[in-house]
Amino acid sequence: MLEDGLELRQPSRSRLVDDVYRSLEEAILSGKMRPGDRLIEIKLADHLKVSRTTVREALLMLERQGYVVSEPRRGTFVTRLSREDALDLCYNRALLESFAVGISYQRIDGSVLKRMSDCVEQIRRCRLPDDVPRLIQIDLAFHRPLVEASGSRRLIELWSSLNGQIGALVLRGLEEQHAQIEDVAAFHERLLDAIASGDLDIAKRGVLDHYVGIEDQLAVRNELIQQITGTLSASYLDDFQPSTKAT
């Protein structure tokens, strides 16, 4: 339900459904709407001064990103990514990013590390929970240079296709671990240090640990991911001809 006194940012852009989506997403990510809250179309439409059809489309977009769930004869409720969905997303991102690092490590130079370092400092300036939407965008900007260094359009597209649920993943992680912003910054700084180590094996392990290393019971699956990325990296290295790594 829409709590008394809750103020949502009013939509203003030309494509209303996108702006309604962003308004509701911001409310969920900042904690103004909590898991279990029911989202009633007519109340949201009245509050945002848009049609119920627009609200319905925005709710469908939110459901695809894992923010809400629609239950027959009950309504639409704020939810969180399930543990299984969160781990599956982590597996796939770990696989893609580790592979990208493997085939392009020599291209990850000082300018790439600087972009990632700047993102860590931006994370430190965030304030939770209000800045969670901004934190998610910074997180994407932190990881993007690792994938872009590969120079592979298809790899970048595959990685980007997973970005829609990163907000739900970050939010789930913050709530589960009760993390403070310095914890989040340190978490990303550890990956940055691994990438900057000059050792490809350490860099790839850093990517895997960033996504799945804290789950002890995933050791076997983690080892499988390493084997896959190692095999793929070796088979593609000749195609990329990386330049000398900058220090």
Tab-separated table of C-alpha atoms in Angstrom:
chain	number	residue	atom	x	y	z
A	1	MET	CA	0.000	0.000	0.000
A	2	LEU	CA	0.980	3.641	-0.377
A	3	GLU	CA	1.937	4.900	3.058
A	4	ASP	CA	0.553	8.207	4.303
A	5	GLY	CA	3.026	11.000	3.765
A	6	LEU	CA	5.036	9.116	1.122
A	7	GLU	CA	6.046	11.513	-1.630
A	8	LEU	CA	7.121	10.119	-4.991
A	9	ARG	CA	8.975	12.221	-7.525
A	10	GLN	CA	6.451	13.376	-10.101
A	11	PRO	CA	7.026	12.125	-13.670
A	12	SER	CA	8.022	14.776	-16.163
A	13	ARG	CA	9.709	13.215	-19.204
A	14	SER	CA	8.108	12.701	-22.583
A	15	ARG	CA	7.838	8.905	-22.215
A	16	LEU	CA	5.804	8.736	-19.028
A	17	VAL	CA	6.087	5.015	-18.462
A	18	ASP	CA	9.891	5.248	-18.235
A	19	ASP	CA	9.703	8.095	-15.768
A	20	VAL	CA	7.043	6.376	-13.658
A	21	TYR	CA	9.302	3.315	-13.614
A	22	ARG	CA	12.250	5.415	-12.422
A	23	SER	CA	10.139	7.145	-9.771
A	24	LEU	CA	9.000	3.820	-8.326
A	25	GLU	CA	12.478	2.319	-8.663
A	26	GLU	CA	13.956	5.203	-6.688
A	27	ALA	CA	11.363	4.730	-3.951
A	28	ILE	CA	12.156	1.007	-3.698
A	29	LEU	CA	15.929	1.411	-3.783
A	30	SER	CA	15.954	4.200	-1.202
A	31	GLY	CA	13.782	2.188	1.178
A	32	LYS	CA	10.688	4.372	0.949
A	33	MET	CA	8.888	1.269	-0.287
A	34	ARG	CA	9.768	-1.915	1.588
A	35	PRO	CA	9.482	-5.637	0.802
A	36	GLY	CA	5.879	-6.718	1.282
A	37	ASP	CA	4.388	-3.306	0.501
A	38	ARG	CA	1.443	-3.630	-1.874
A	39	LEU	CA	1.484	-1.346	-4.912
A	40	ILE	CA	-2.064	-0.395	-5.859
A	41	GLU	CA	-2.381	0.841	-9.415
A	42	ILE	CA	-5.195	3.325	-8.864
A	43	LYS	CA	-3.478	4.950	-5.868
A	44	LEU	CA	-0.183	5.222	-7.711
A	45	ALA	CA	-1.919	6.629	-10.791
A	46	ASP	CA	-3.698	9.279	-8.700
A	47	HIS	CA	-0.515	10.169	-6.812
A	48	LEU	CA	1.613	10.477	-9.959
A	49	LYS	CA	-1.179	11.980	-12.070
A	50	VAL	CA	-0.867	9.396	-14.837
A	51	SER	CA	-3.133	6.710	-16.243
A	52	ARG	CA	-3.487	3.255	-14.704
A	53	THR	CA	-2.210	1.828	-17.985
A	54	THR	CA	1.026	3.769	-17.577
A	55	VAL	CA	1.401	2.521	-14.000
A	56	ARG	CA	0.664	-1.043	-15.099
A	57	GLU	CA	3.398	-0.905	-17.753
A	58	ALA	CA	5.863	0.524	-15.253
A	59	LEU	CA	5.046	-2.264	-12.768
A	60	LEU	CA	5.696	-4.864	-15.465
A	61	MET	CA	9.104	-3.285	-16.058
A	62	LEU	CA	9.819	-3.404	-12.323
A	63	GLU	CA	8.803	-7.057	-12.207
A	64	ARG	CA	11.251	-7.929	-14.991
A	65	GLN	CA	14.045	-6.345	-12.951
A	66	GLY	CA	13.146	-8.282	-9.817
A	67	TYR	CA	11.851	-5.337	-7.777
A	68	VAL	CA	8.200	-6.413	-7.540
A	69	VAL	CA	6.128	-9.573	-7.897
A	70	SER	CA	2.567	-9.873	-9.175
A	71	GLU	CA	0.394	-12.478	-7.464
A	72	PRO	CA	-2.946	-13.514	-9.028
A	73	ARG	CA	-5.978	-12.217	-7.110
A	74	ARG	CA	-3.702	-10.587	-4.527
A	75	GLY	CA	-1.931	-7.750	-6.325
A	76	THR	CA	1.605	-6.476	-6.869
A	77	PHE	CA	4.104	-6.361	-4.025
A	78	VAL	CA	7.615	-5.050	-3.480
A	79	THR	CA	9.973	-8.010	-3.337
A	80	ARG	CA	13.666	-8.883	-3.468
A	81	LEU	CA	15.707	-11.137	-5.723
A	82	SER	CA	15.582	-14.689	-4.429
A	83	ARG	CA	18.822	-16.226	-3.234
A	84	GLU	CA	18.836	-18.509	-6.265
A	85	ASP	CA	18.337	-15.645	-8.725
A	86	ALA	CA	20.987	-13.539	-6.993
A	87	LEU	CA	23.558	-16.344	-7.131
A	88	ASP	CA	22.720	-17.085	-10.757
A	89	LEU	CA	23.295	-13.440	-11.652
A	90	CYS	CA	26.591	-13.457	-9.736
A	91	TYR	CA	27.731	-16.611	-11.542
A	92	ASN	CA	27.059	-15.089	-14.937
A	93	ARG	CA	28.711	-11.750	-14.211
A	94	ALA	CA	31.721	-13.494	-12.654
A	95	LEU	CA	32.051	-15.673	-15.723
A	96	LEU	CA	31.833	-12.794	-18.193
A	97	GLU	CA	34.092	-10.397	-16.299
A	98	SER	CA	36.717	-13.037	-15.508
A	99	PHE	CA	36.765	-14.023	-19.161
A	100	ALA	CA	37.064	-10.362	-20.203
A	101	VAL	CA	40.000	-9.850	-17.839
A	102	GLY	CA	41.630	-13.029	-19.118
A	103	ILE	CA	41.612	-12.015	-22.770
A	104	SER	CA	42.510	-8.358	-22.296
A	105	TYR	CA	44.575	-8.063	-19.128
A	106	GLN	CA	47.448	-6.362	-20.930
A	107	ARG	CA	45.034	-3.654	-22.068
A	108	ILE	CA	43.956	-2.766	-18.552
A	109	ASP	CA	46.287	0.190	-18.185
A	110	GLY	CA	46.587	3.184	-15.905
A	111	SER	CA	43.630	4.978	-17.458
A	112	VAL	CA	41.343	2.002	-16.785
A	113	LEU	CA	42.563	1.721	-13.191
A	114	LYS	CA	42.046	5.473	-12.742
A	115	ARG	CA	38.406	5.203	-13.866
A	116	MET	CA	37.838	2.395	-11.401
A	117	SER	CA	39.636	4.246	-8.589
A	118	ASP	CA	37.508	7.351	-9.208
A	119	CYS	CA	34.411	5.178	-8.847
A	120	VAL	CA	35.608	3.923	-5.453
A	121	GLU	CA	35.960	7.529	-4.268
A	122	GLN	CA	32.474	8.324	-5.594
A	123	ILE	CA	31.119	5.351	-3.639
A	124	ARG	CA	32.640	6.778	-0.458
A	125	ARG	CA	30.703	10.005	-0.998
A	126	CYS	CA	27.358	8.203	-1.180
A	127	ARG	CA	24.951	8.263	1.746
A	128	LEU	CA	22.742	5.257	2.428
A	129	PRO	CA	19.906	4.638	1.874
A	130	ASP	CA	19.077	7.772	-0.139
A	131	ASP	CA	21.970	7.356	-2.569
A	132	VAL	CA	21.356	3.688	-3.404
A	133	PRO	CA	20.167	4.549	-6.973
A	134	ARG	CA	23.387	6.548	-7.512
A	135	LEU	CA	25.459	3.766	-5.923
A	136	ILE	CA	24.103	1.290	-8.460
A	137	GLN	CA	25.131	3.491	-11.378
A	138	ILE	CA	28.615	3.920	-9.885
A	139	ASP	CA	28.895	0.154	-9.456
A	140	LEU	CA	28.128	-0.349	-13.141
A	141	ALA	CA	30.659	2.329	-14.083
A	142	PHE	CA	33.270	0.592	-11.898
A	143	HIS	CA	32.915	-2.772	-13.647
A	144	ARG	CA	32.333	-1.532	-17.195
A	145	PRO	CA	36.007	-0.734	-18.037
A	146	LEU	CA	36.987	-4.360	-17.352
A	147	VAL	CA	34.564	-5.563	-20.008
A	148	GLU	CA	35.178	-2.745	-22.473
A	149	ALA	CA	38.917	-3.488	-22.416
A	150	SER	CA	38.133	-6.749	-24.217
A	151	GLY	CA	37.150	-4.835	-27.345
A	152	SER	CA	34.515	-7.501	-27.980
A	153	ARG	CA	31.154	-6.003	-28.929
A	154	ARG	CA	29.272	-9.235	-28.244
A	155	LEU	CA	30.884	-9.680	-24.848
A	156	ILE	CA	29.966	-6.116	-23.903
A	157	GLU	CA	26.391	-6.696	-25.082
A	158	LEU	CA	26.118	-9.922	-23.080
A	159	TRP	CA	27.434	-8.190	-19.968
A	160	SER	CA	25.139	-5.194	-20.468
A	161	SER	CA	22.115	-7.475	-20.829
A	162	LEU	CA	22.540	-8.428	-17.156
A	163	ASN	CA	22.672	-4.846	-15.904
A	164	GLY	CA	18.920	-4.524	-15.430
A	165	GLN	CA	18.922	-6.619	-12.264
A	166	ILE	CA	22.063	-5.164	-10.706
A	167	GLY	CA	19.966	-2.712	-8.703
A	168	ALA	CA	18.021	-5.557	-7.128
A	169	LEU	CA	21.260	-7.461	-6.495
A	170	VAL	CA	22.970	-4.499	-4.808
A	171	LEU	CA	19.913	-3.784	-2.692
A	172	ARG	CA	19.676	-7.410	-1.586
A	173	GLY	CA	23.357	-7.432	-0.659
A	174	LEU	CA	23.128	-4.221	1.358
A	175	GLU	CA	20.150	-5.496	3.319
A	176	GLU	CA	21.549	-8.983	3.931
A	177	GLN	CA	24.963	-7.812	5.075
A	178	HIS	CA	23.832	-4.593	6.807
A	179	ALA	CA	26.711	-2.932	4.953
A	180	GLN	CA	27.805	0.643	5.525
A	181	ILE	CA	29.132	2.741	2.661
A	182	GLU	CA	32.754	2.246	3.719
A	183	ASP	CA	32.201	-1.516	3.562
A	184	VAL	CA	30.948	-1.149	-0.003
A	185	ALA	CA	33.930	1.031	-0.955
A	186	ALA	CA	36.412	-1.422	0.613
A	187	PHE	CA	34.712	-4.308	-1.185
A	188	HIS	CA	35.307	-2.627	-4.547
A	189	GLU	CA	38.799	-1.501	-3.561
A	190	ARG	CA	39.823	-5.127	-2.971
A	191	LEU	CA	38.833	-5.963	-6.533
A	192	LEU	CA	40.702	-2.902	-7.815
A	193	ASP	CA	43.838	-4.007	-5.948
A	194	ALA	CA	43.548	-7.480	-7.481
A	195	ILE	CA	43.189	-6.040	-10.984
A	196	ALA	CA	46.156	-3.703	-10.404
A	197	SER	CA	48.362	-6.493	-9.014
A	198	GLY	CA	50.021	-7.239	-12.343
A	199	ASP	CA	49.210	-10.930	-11.902
A	200	LEU	CA	46.491	-12.321	-14.164
A	201	ASP	CA	45.627	-15.196	-11.833
A	202	ILE	CA	45.178	-12.811	-8.900
A	203	ALA	CA	43.072	-10.501	-11.070
A	204	LYS	CA	40.757	-13.302	-12.195
A	205	ARG	CA	40.471	-14.658	-8.655
A	206	GLY	CA	39.616	-11.142	-7.501
A	207	VAL	CA	36.691	-11.017	-9.934
A	208	LEU	CA	35.400	-14.393	-8.790
A	209	ASP	CA	35.776	-13.521	-5.099
A	210	HIS	CA	33.964	-10.232	-5.695
A	211	TYR	CA	30.873	-12.072	-6.869
A	212	VAL	CA	30.884	-15.554	-5.358
A	213	GLY	CA	33.893	-15.923	-3.090
A	214	ILE	CA	31.980	-15.394	0.166
A	215	GLU	CA	29.762	-18.414	-0.439
A	216	ASP	CA	31.757	-21.352	1.008
A	217	GLN	CA	29.313	-23.907	-0.282
A	218	LEU	CA	29.959	-22.780	-3.852
A	219	ALA	CA	33.570	-23.970	-3.888
A	220	VAL	CA	32.920	-26.663	-6.472
A	221	ARG	CA	30.913	-24.339	-8.725
A	222	ASN	CA	33.551	-21.659	-8.256
A	223	GLU	CA	36.261	-24.061	-9.402
A	224	LEU	CA	34.165	-24.945	-12.446
A	225	ILE	CA	33.851	-21.272	-13.374
A	226	GLN	CA	37.630	-20.897	-13.108
A	227	GLN	CA	38.198	-23.856	-15.381
A	228	ILE	CA	35.748	-22.520	-17.969
A	229	THR	CA	37.199	-19.008	-17.976
A	230	GLY	CA	40.738	-20.357	-18.118
A	231	THR	CA	39.948	-22.540	-21.106
A	232	LEU	CA	38.072	-19.815	-22.957
A	233	SER	CA	40.764	-17.223	-22.240
A	234	ALA	CA	43.517	-19.476	-23.559
A	235	SER	CA	41.621	-20.201	-26.776
A	236	TYR	CA	40.935	-16.547	-27.531
A	237	LEU	CA	44.201	-14.899	-26.513
A	238	ASP	CA	45.703	-15.121	-30.002
A	239	ASP	CA	42.750	-13.227	-31.475
A	240	PHE	CA	43.148	-10.136	-29.320
A	241	GLN	CA	46.880	-9.388	-29.560
A	242	PRO	CA	47.008	-7.181	-26.387
A	243	SER	CA	49.517	-4.383	-26.048
A	244	THR	CA	52.052	-4.096	-23.221
A	245	LYS	CA	50.396	-3.543	-19.838
A	246	ALA	CA	50.995	-0.097	-18.375
A	247	THR	CA	52.183	0.144	-14.802
